[in-house]
């Protein structure tokens, strides 16, 4: 709400946090010389922790150790079990006595047992999304999007959802160290003073600061003043997954850095040149929302049409009406050809482009459509495409008069936009030349993710003093003298900007768990006011900006709203210089003319991004949108290329299609540097292109991410940051097990699981999707009558882009455990909502469909009638209640569930020991024990809360008042939940639509979760990809 | 050849046969009885507290309203155990130096909480919400008994699921007028059932199926 | 003994091979059988056999403790295959547990003389098999210590079991079956206990057998009561033979899983049960008669009759398979059709074909008298059928589950070490109990054999 309240809460650092930091310090004081230890728990000799050491992992954040070994605790459980068998737990075992520990002074504005919501924002890469964070007695437990924030509109991506687990990750670095010895922050400040004095004399020569992309106005300001203070110091930036292409493209086209904003909802025709704009990059969530709004077949203004040309299947490509699989290097050619077609007045179907037949037809169709929809079309160049393509896209949009309509240009969002690759090159050259004495690395992990040919790790040793600020003691910290634990953004005061420049203040939800510091404070240490807190720094910055009389009121308002009013950038008026663009393309074409058999494409990982989330169990276990792989990355190749190479993959007997796939290990040789990786055959992948996802193969990520996948950075050179030609693949003959949750691609004939058609067909026969379900009279049991609410859900398959944020949101809301690769390979992952992915059509260029599958809450539920103890029962509002405490675990219900949405705790998956993870739990949901079935309940805890509030106010629940976790997080509003009994509710209206159909309706289970059939809008000029 | 068994064996065997059946039955009865006894449920067992706090005195004699200390009972799931501050509101003046109150003052000085011993404990998988009950005409004493007569508080009800269900199946038996909720001495009028049914209608108490759906209390 | 055993010798001597080789007197019969228990020394073979099976029991206990300590996750089960070896073995053991009561009860009511010499250990086998079976439904639960919630008792929770669930029916069916079989067995034993008591030499044995004999003195009144009780229990047991496996089959038939959801299951399960039951009786009877020289009591006639029953039930089972395919094709249900194809050609096809070979092809040899009368052939055959019936249960449970409605949720099941130890452990338990039985109780009903003697001797008494 506002800062004052927050400061109060800071009085209770990490309410209930069990670490005895005092004991830790005491011990350290009395130890002499080097002491090696893993974490504070160990120091404070917390018995729980010593016990933890005996077990391999803390589990929630991590895997179930294989060989489910029996520990001491387990044998205690055995005892308990046998006692229970003796009937003693029949409720006649005495309850242990408990104490209640009230506050001494209750924090202002807190009602025990009632959650509070605070607005903040999560910066990632070159933009941020606004968040509302749910806090229980001072513990942030769940993250929602901030509806008032332009970059969020209430939705989030997977990374934001999982941030709360990162906050409580027990592996986070917990103390400030110098050469491995623990130091106090004060001693660092002292050290810094000394250095600063020394620097003053040299005007900061040999002083270098390395950051990621800086989108915090305050930090940018601090850096500028630092450079003013030390004129000869240098500020370098490196964002491994950043987009130099976009920045330099703008420079090519406009002669300056600009920020490009798309108005996707204004576009009738969208052409993506290898741009995954729905799921990644600045504004992704916003764009997905706008895209989906125009995706409904009955939308005013008509349904939009999406063309995508890309080398490797992305979620954007999956939603395309016409997807063209091209090698990354051919995209520029494509762009140029389209441009020439549009500019050279007449559209010729046989252009000069020498591409394949298919490519020609695609390109000319695109050209025609763009021409047809001048001013209502949009061409988007991919973040990972070279500058030339971006320049060309700018030129095309300009020639189509899209600028101002569907494309806007503004001042750059970044504080100091620059060519980061060159910036890092400059730094490494200086290091090589020994011109760097003091290197301050604020966040980031260059030792791991800098281009291989820079040999950053090697050169780093030339630097006399290296200081690293990071959340984890990672690969870079290992090589730095000073390691400073970074404060998580949920613990920090800072600020940031959204894709359109809108600024938000980042306010902490909890006092730093491990006394972490923010970049502001570390940088501040080198200023002349070293001991300012980041709160003061940020506040003063905005105060200076406001400069007005009354600062307090707007400041509190912006904290409350999560956005600072009027900070969005105004559109710029810039003109693209076409000539330079084509020249660039030309040069790009020359660069390309090296006819190597294989082309390597690098992409940030859809689950762990550039590797910074490698230790996040939720993200690691989230099946990647298209491949459905978990816990690993793979070298993705097309079926045809695989055939040529004789690559195979086979489903192992363990887990099977829903679990383990044995893939062949190949060795990649990219211009000399080698890496071995598990190959993965993916329909829709471009010919002779192998895609490597970044972020895996880390050697110091923490206990969860260790030894997962292979390191794609090892073969990523500055010459080919995003795509490199001249790679060679070699079979090693070895096999590697991959945990894939859906190895089965097709839908099997006769099973109309996903219904889809074309827009034209749809207009002819709107009720195509509707399959007549058997008459209600068929059921033996009499039908339920609902006096009050009857909850229901409608999922729009046209809107779903398979981005996974619902999956992680559900995991976070419902305390769903992480089981680890081994268990996933056994087919035991616990996600309550899964996103099924089906390919359709021919194997090289298939149409891809996503289908989120939560519990269907059947009216005639097969699970209910077979449970011997009535642990799953029909509720008065139509839910299939799942009563964990009544379940004895016969698994009969799961066998009888045709949708297989039930999940079973085969082992004790939930982590009941790790102290910090206890703070993570949603207190409104039971933490399930071993041997118990669980499943989606439409977030019944939210339903109950909403109902009670309504009843206390003596009114009906309003439509949209209760929102399930998956619905809240969905960027495209694909999931709508509500009272199906109320004909005016949104869900009832959707269910009344002709597109509405029930999954496996012929079984007469009569699900309450129904689907809206997919309608695609193909260009008649090209034959439709799907024939149904 | 000699008898193996003595004559009495016949009787013994007969008796033992029947008593076996009888004993089995007895064992089950005892088990059931124990499960329902205060031994298992803690019902009617006064709990010692770190501070000699008497509800009888504060509520019964001084007539302090429940909500003065249990502030969130009408708005939140938990009624709320008062912070030390609440005690000190009065006791910084009243009995300001009574030795009995030393723990309270100490807590207030040191900022270290008083550790009260819990009286009413529900299993973790039961999600009880005070506010909705209080707002729907269930009085404090219906579950907590006449706290105004308890020097040391004890658990007045068994808190077993069966006990919960009794009301959830027949709410009319306990419903009272809204102004009687916090009245510790409220007694059901002779026409309680009829009045209860009327109140149930006024309060829009939901049907039995709703009140007894599992997800009403378990999630 | 009116209705019970109308001593109609012709039954006994109609065919060439009698049910009891001639030349036996009351004395010799009694002597021969009771000797096994009383006078004969415990052989090294017995100790060996018992020792091995006892070790397997220990392994079973270890597995169970580990299971309770860590959870059912130690098995290979997963989503979609929530039931694996545990339920397969349960159904298999229950099936085996059918022969005994069938032989004792139904054949008794049908005046089948030839049952006499095999019913005793057939019943024993039944009890032991059911005991093994009973372990699984309990232990396969995720939280076995709450399994008692399946019983209807007035709980402090104020709720009852969910009576629509076949698992609840199972609880009743199996426990009833076990109780009645036990009673039946014990009542049958009483006169023999008395015999043993009287012939026992050591005091301890006299006492033990004496107590078990419950003061049996063989007076007319005793005999009368004995007969009526025995007959009554037979009447009670008869419907149970049919009911138990019917209920077990409902565990599957009630579900909607393709491959389970079919009306043929009850009859076809019962037939299958008798099939496997008789196979197991043969597997045990053949070595038994060889070791204890009981060829005169368990004659070729018995073996051949059992072979015939196996052939008949085997054909019924085969018919069941055919009907499943026919229904899939005729009903035209996508999922049923897919299931049939998946059985024939899916990843588990080898199991299916092996099952066909064991249960359908192999028994056809029983048409030939030469096979039916060859002890060795019958022994091999019985083993094959036992394996076949286990495979059948595997196919029903696992193959149906692993690929049902949603291709996205298809998976595979492969047993892990603990699945195997559990299975082997129960076999050990079964054998161990059997060895104890052989050592301490008369494997053949002395009383009833005496009656047969009465039959085979010149019928002047009648």
mmCIF file of C-alpha atoms in Angstrom, chain A residues 784-959:
data_model
loop_
_atom_site.group_PDB
_atom_site.id
_atom_site.type_symbol
_atom_site.label_atom_id
_atom_site.label_comp_id
_atom_site.label_asym_id
_atom_site.label_seq_id
_atom_site.Cartn_x
_atom_site.Cartn_y
_atom_site.Cartn_z
ATOM 1 C CA UNK A 784 -27.469 -32.693 -9.350
ATOM 2 C CA UNK A 785 -29.515 -29.550 -8.875
ATOM 3 C CA UNK A 786 -27.672 -26.346 -8.042
ATOM 4 C CA UNK A 787 -29.614 -23.722 -6.158
ATOM 5 C CA UNK A 788 -26.751 -21.250 -5.837
ATOM 6 C CA UNK A 789 -23.509 -21.067 -7.739
ATOM 7 C CA UNK A 790 -22.324 -23.673 -10.227
ATOM 8 C CA UNK A 791 -18.708 -22.985 -11.021
ATOM 9 C CA UNK A 792 -17.462 -23.522 -14.515
ATOM 10 C CA UNK A 793 -14.525 -22.725 -16.721
ATOM 11 C CA UNK A 794 -14.132 -22.005 -20.408
ATOM 12 C CA UNK A 795 -10.761 -22.239 -22.132
ATOM 13 C CA UNK A 796 -10.334 -20.565 -25.502
ATOM 14 C CA UNK A 797 -8.007 -22.688 -27.615
ATOM 15 C CA UNK A 798 -7.757 -19.803 -30.053
ATOM 16 C CA UNK A 799 -6.291 -17.574 -27.378
ATOM 17 C CA UNK A 800 -3.979 -20.055 -25.634
ATOM 18 C CA UNK A 801 -0.401 -19.604 -26.787
ATOM 19 C CA UNK A 802 1.009 -22.285 -24.482
ATOM 20 C CA UNK A 803 3.208 -19.881 -22.527
ATOM 21 C CA UNK A 804 3.028 -21.955 -19.297
ATOM 22 C CA UNK A 805 2.416 -19.087 -16.895
ATOM 23 C CA UNK A 806 -0.780 -20.797 -15.713
ATOM 24 C CA UNK A 807 1.205 -23.923 -14.895
ATOM 25 C CA UNK A 808 3.625 -22.106 -12.622
ATOM 26 C CA UNK A 809 0.924 -19.861 -11.171
ATOM 27 C CA UNK A 810 -0.999 -22.965 -10.140
ATOM 28 C CA UNK A 811 2.122 -24.482 -8.627
ATOM 29 C CA UNK A 812 2.710 -21.357 -6.594
ATOM 30 C CA UNK A 813 -0.888 -20.924 -5.467
ATOM 31 C CA UNK A 814 -1.473 -24.539 -4.468
ATOM 32 C CA UNK A 815 1.821 -25.519 -2.797
ATOM 33 C CA UNK A 816 2.520 -28.061 -5.523
ATOM 34 C CA UNK A 817 5.845 -29.808 -4.925
ATOM 35 C CA UNK A 818 8.716 -30.243 -7.353
ATOM 36 C CA UNK A 819 9.626 -33.894 -7.907
ATOM 37 C CA UNK A 820 12.822 -33.723 -9.939
ATOM 38 C CA UNK A 821 13.994 -35.220 -13.207
ATOM 39 C CA UNK A 822 14.153 -38.806 -11.978
ATOM 40 C CA UNK A 823 10.515 -38.760 -10.894
ATOM 41 C CA UNK A 824 9.328 -36.874 -13.974
ATOM 42 C CA UNK A 825 10.932 -39.636 -16.009
ATOM 43 C CA UNK A 826 8.790 -42.080 -14.068
ATOM 44 C CA UNK A 827 5.697 -40.110 -15.071
ATOM 45 C CA UNK A 828 5.082 -38.641 -11.632
ATOM 46 C CA UNK A 829 5.195 -34.868 -12.133
ATOM 47 C CA UNK A 830 2.628 -33.039 -10.029
ATOM 48 C CA UNK A 831 1.326 -30.147 -12.147
ATOM 49 C CA UNK A 832 -2.409 -29.701 -11.612
ATOM 50 C CA UNK A 833 -2.794 -28.005 -14.937
ATOM 51 C CA UNK A 834 -0.813 -29.283 -17.884
ATOM 52 C CA UNK A 835 -0.658 -27.897 -21.389
ATOM 53 C CA UNK A 836 -1.073 -30.615 -23.986
ATOM 54 C CA UNK A 837 0.653 -29.990 -27.280
ATOM 55 C CA UNK A 838 -0.441 -31.713 -30.472
ATOM 56 C CA UNK A 839 1.032 -31.512 -33.931
ATOM 57 C CA UNK A 840 -1.187 -31.856 -36.937
ATOM 58 C CA UNK A 841 -0.481 -32.172 -40.631
ATOM 59 C CA UNK A 842 2.794 -33.190 -42.180
ATOM 60 C CA UNK A 843 5.801 -33.733 -39.971
ATOM 61 C CA UNK A 844 8.072 -31.069 -41.466
ATOM 62 C CA UNK A 845 5.606 -28.161 -41.329
ATOM 63 C CA UNK A 846 2.940 -29.181 -38.848
ATOM 64 C CA UNK A 847 0.232 -27.024 -37.344
ATOM 65 C CA UNK A 848 0.690 -26.854 -33.574
ATOM 66 C CA UNK A 849 -2.103 -26.680 -31.012
ATOM 67 C CA UNK A 850 -1.987 -26.109 -27.273
ATOM 68 C CA UNK A 851 -4.628 -27.321 -24.857
ATOM 69 C CA UNK A 852 -4.482 -26.490 -21.150
ATOM 70 C CA UNK A 853 -5.936 -29.407 -19.197
ATOM 71 C CA UNK A 854 -6.898 -28.809 -15.548
ATOM 72 C CA UNK A 855 -9.406 -30.978 -13.684
ATOM 73 C CA UNK A 856 -12.633 -30.947 -15.664
ATOM 74 C CA UNK A 857 -14.817 -31.011 -12.523
ATOM 75 C CA UNK A 858 -17.120 -33.498 -14.250
ATOM 76 C CA UNK A 859 -20.819 -33.501 -13.515
ATOM 77 C CA UNK A 860 -20.841 -37.306 -13.745
ATOM 78 C CA UNK A 861 -17.385 -37.715 -12.310
ATOM 79 C CA UNK A 862 -15.872 -41.200 -12.749
ATOM 80 C CA UNK A 863 -13.488 -40.511 -9.883
ATOM 81 C CA UNK A 864 -16.239 -39.874 -7.359
ATOM 82 C CA UNK A 865 -18.014 -43.171 -7.566
ATOM 83 C CA UNK A 866 -14.952 -45.377 -7.215
ATOM 84 C CA UNK A 867 -13.351 -43.784 -4.154
ATOM 85 C CA UNK A 868 -13.933 -46.209 -1.273
ATOM 86 C CA UNK A 869 -13.714 -43.589 1.468
ATOM 87 C CA UNK A 870 -15.426 -40.640 -0.194
ATOM 88 C CA UNK A 871 -12.291 -38.546 -0.388
ATOM 89 C CA UNK A 872 -13.393 -37.035 -3.676
ATOM 90 C CA UNK A 873 -16.958 -35.830 -3.542
ATOM 91 C CA UNK A 874 -19.312 -33.613 -5.522
ATOM 92 C CA UNK A 875 -19.773 -30.267 -3.840
ATOM 93 C CA UNK A 876 -22.955 -28.235 -3.748
ATOM 94 C CA UNK A 877 -21.411 -25.844 -6.243
ATOM 95 C CA UNK A 878 -20.444 -28.548 -8.697
ATOM 96 C CA UNK A 879 -16.784 -28.997 -7.839
ATOM 97 C CA UNK A 880 -15.174 -32.372 -7.369
ATOM 98 C CA UNK A 881 -13.867 -31.695 -3.896
ATOM 99 C CA UNK A 882 -10.633 -33.469 -3.163
ATOM 100 C CA UNK A 883 -10.236 -34.130 0.556
ATOM 101 C CA UNK A 884 -6.547 -34.804 1.109
ATOM 102 C CA UNK A 885 -6.940 -35.707 4.755
ATOM 103 C CA UNK A 886 -9.538 -38.353 3.934
ATOM 104 C CA UNK A 887 -7.614 -39.923 1.041
ATOM 105 C CA UNK A 888 -6.062 -43.325 1.733
ATOM 106 C CA UNK A 889 -4.373 -43.459 -1.672
ATOM 107 C CA UNK A 890 -5.913 -46.331 -3.602
ATOM 108 C CA UNK A 891 -5.317 -44.376 -6.862
ATOM 109 C CA UNK A 892 -8.549 -45.861 -8.178
ATOM 110 C CA UNK A 893 -9.834 -42.353 -8.961
ATOM 111 C CA UNK A 894 -6.828 -41.582 -11.117
ATOM 112 C CA UNK A 895 -7.178 -44.837 -13.028
ATOM 113 C CA UNK A 896 -10.789 -43.989 -13.680
ATOM 114 C CA UNK A 897 -10.124 -40.392 -14.713
ATOM 115 C CA UNK A 898 -10.266 -40.242 -18.507
ATOM 116 C CA UNK A 899 -8.402 -36.924 -18.522
ATOM 117 C CA UNK A 900 -5.627 -38.149 -16.216
ATOM 118 C CA UNK A 901 -5.501 -34.825 -14.387
ATOM 119 C CA UNK A 902 -5.102 -36.355 -10.938
ATOM 120 C CA UNK A 903 -1.678 -36.344 -9.327
ATOM 121 C CA UNK A 904 -0.440 -38.696 -6.630
ATOM 122 C CA UNK A 905 2.193 -38.223 -3.928
ATOM 123 C CA UNK A 906 3.985 -41.486 -4.635
ATOM 124 C CA UNK A 907 6.719 -40.433 -2.232
ATOM 125 C CA UNK A 908 6.865 -37.588 0.212
ATOM 126 C CA UNK A 909 7.412 -34.995 -2.493
ATOM 127 C CA UNK A 910 6.565 -31.958 -0.386
ATOM 128 C CA UNK A 911 9.568 -30.510 1.442
ATOM 129 C CA UNK A 912 8.670 -30.391 5.116
ATOM 130 C CA UNK A 913 12.127 -29.534 6.435
ATOM 131 C CA UNK A 914 13.819 -26.626 4.643
ATOM 132 C CA UNK A 915 13.118 -23.637 6.901
ATOM 133 C CA UNK A 916 13.108 -20.892 4.285
ATOM 134 C CA UNK A 917 10.680 -22.824 2.104
ATOM 135 C CA UNK A 918 8.109 -22.938 4.883
ATOM 136 C CA UNK A 919 7.727 -19.199 4.410
ATOM 137 C CA UNK A 920 6.809 -19.854 0.786
ATOM 138 C CA UNK A 921 3.671 -21.869 1.425
ATOM 139 C CA UNK A 922 0.206 -20.576 0.779
ATOM 140 C CA UNK A 923 -1.377 -20.894 4.243
ATOM 141 C CA UNK A 924 -4.800 -21.337 2.646
ATOM 142 C CA UNK A 925 -3.907 -24.673 1.048
ATOM 143 C CA UNK A 926 -2.979 -27.944 2.755
ATOM 144 C CA UNK A 927 0.551 -29.212 2.159
ATOM 145 C CA UNK A 928 -0.143 -32.736 1.020
ATOM 146 C CA UNK A 929 1.571 -35.668 2.662
ATOM 147 C CA UNK A 930 2.859 -38.838 1.051
ATOM 148 C CA UNK A 931 0.345 -41.369 -0.271
ATOM 149 C CA UNK A 932 -2.365 -38.830 -1.027
ATOM 150 C CA UNK A 933 -4.082 -37.982 -4.302
ATOM 151 C CA UNK A 934 -4.368 -34.341 -5.306
ATOM 152 C CA UNK A 935 -5.762 -32.318 -8.153
ATOM 153 C CA UNK A 936 -7.093 -28.985 -9.363
ATOM 154 C CA UNK A 937 -10.067 -27.691 -7.377
ATOM 155 C CA UNK A 938 -10.684 -24.424 -9.247
ATOM 156 C CA UNK A 939 -8.664 -22.776 -6.442
ATOM 157 C CA UNK A 940 -11.428 -23.571 -3.956
ATOM 158 C CA UNK A 941 -9.589 -21.545 -1.295
ATOM 159 C CA UNK A 942 -10.200 -18.462 -3.409
ATOM 160 C CA UNK A 943 -13.831 -19.416 -3.990
ATOM 161 C CA UNK A 944 -14.402 -19.813 -0.259
ATOM 162 C CA UNK A 945 -12.692 -16.537 0.558
ATOM 163 C CA UNK A 946 -14.749 -14.725 -2.067
ATOM 164 C CA UNK A 947 -17.985 -16.327 -0.946
ATOM 165 C CA UNK A 948 -17.422 -15.442 2.698
ATOM 166 C CA UNK A 949 -16.692 -11.823 1.862
ATOM 167 C CA UNK A 950 -19.843 -11.654 -0.244
ATOM 168 C CA UNK A 951 -21.955 -13.319 2.426
ATOM 169 C CA UNK A 952 -20.623 -11.023 5.130
ATOM 170 C CA UNK A 953 -21.725 -8.115 2.982
ATOM 171 C CA UNK A 954 -24.984 -9.986 2.391
ATOM 172 C CA UNK A 955 -24.729 -9.964 -1.415
ATOM 173 C CA UNK A 956 -24.135 -12.332 -4.326
ATOM 174 C CA UNK A 957 -20.607 -12.951 -5.574
ATOM 175 C CA UNK A 958 -19.962 -10.612 -8.484
ATOM 176 C CA UNK A 959 -18.900 -12.042 -11.806
#
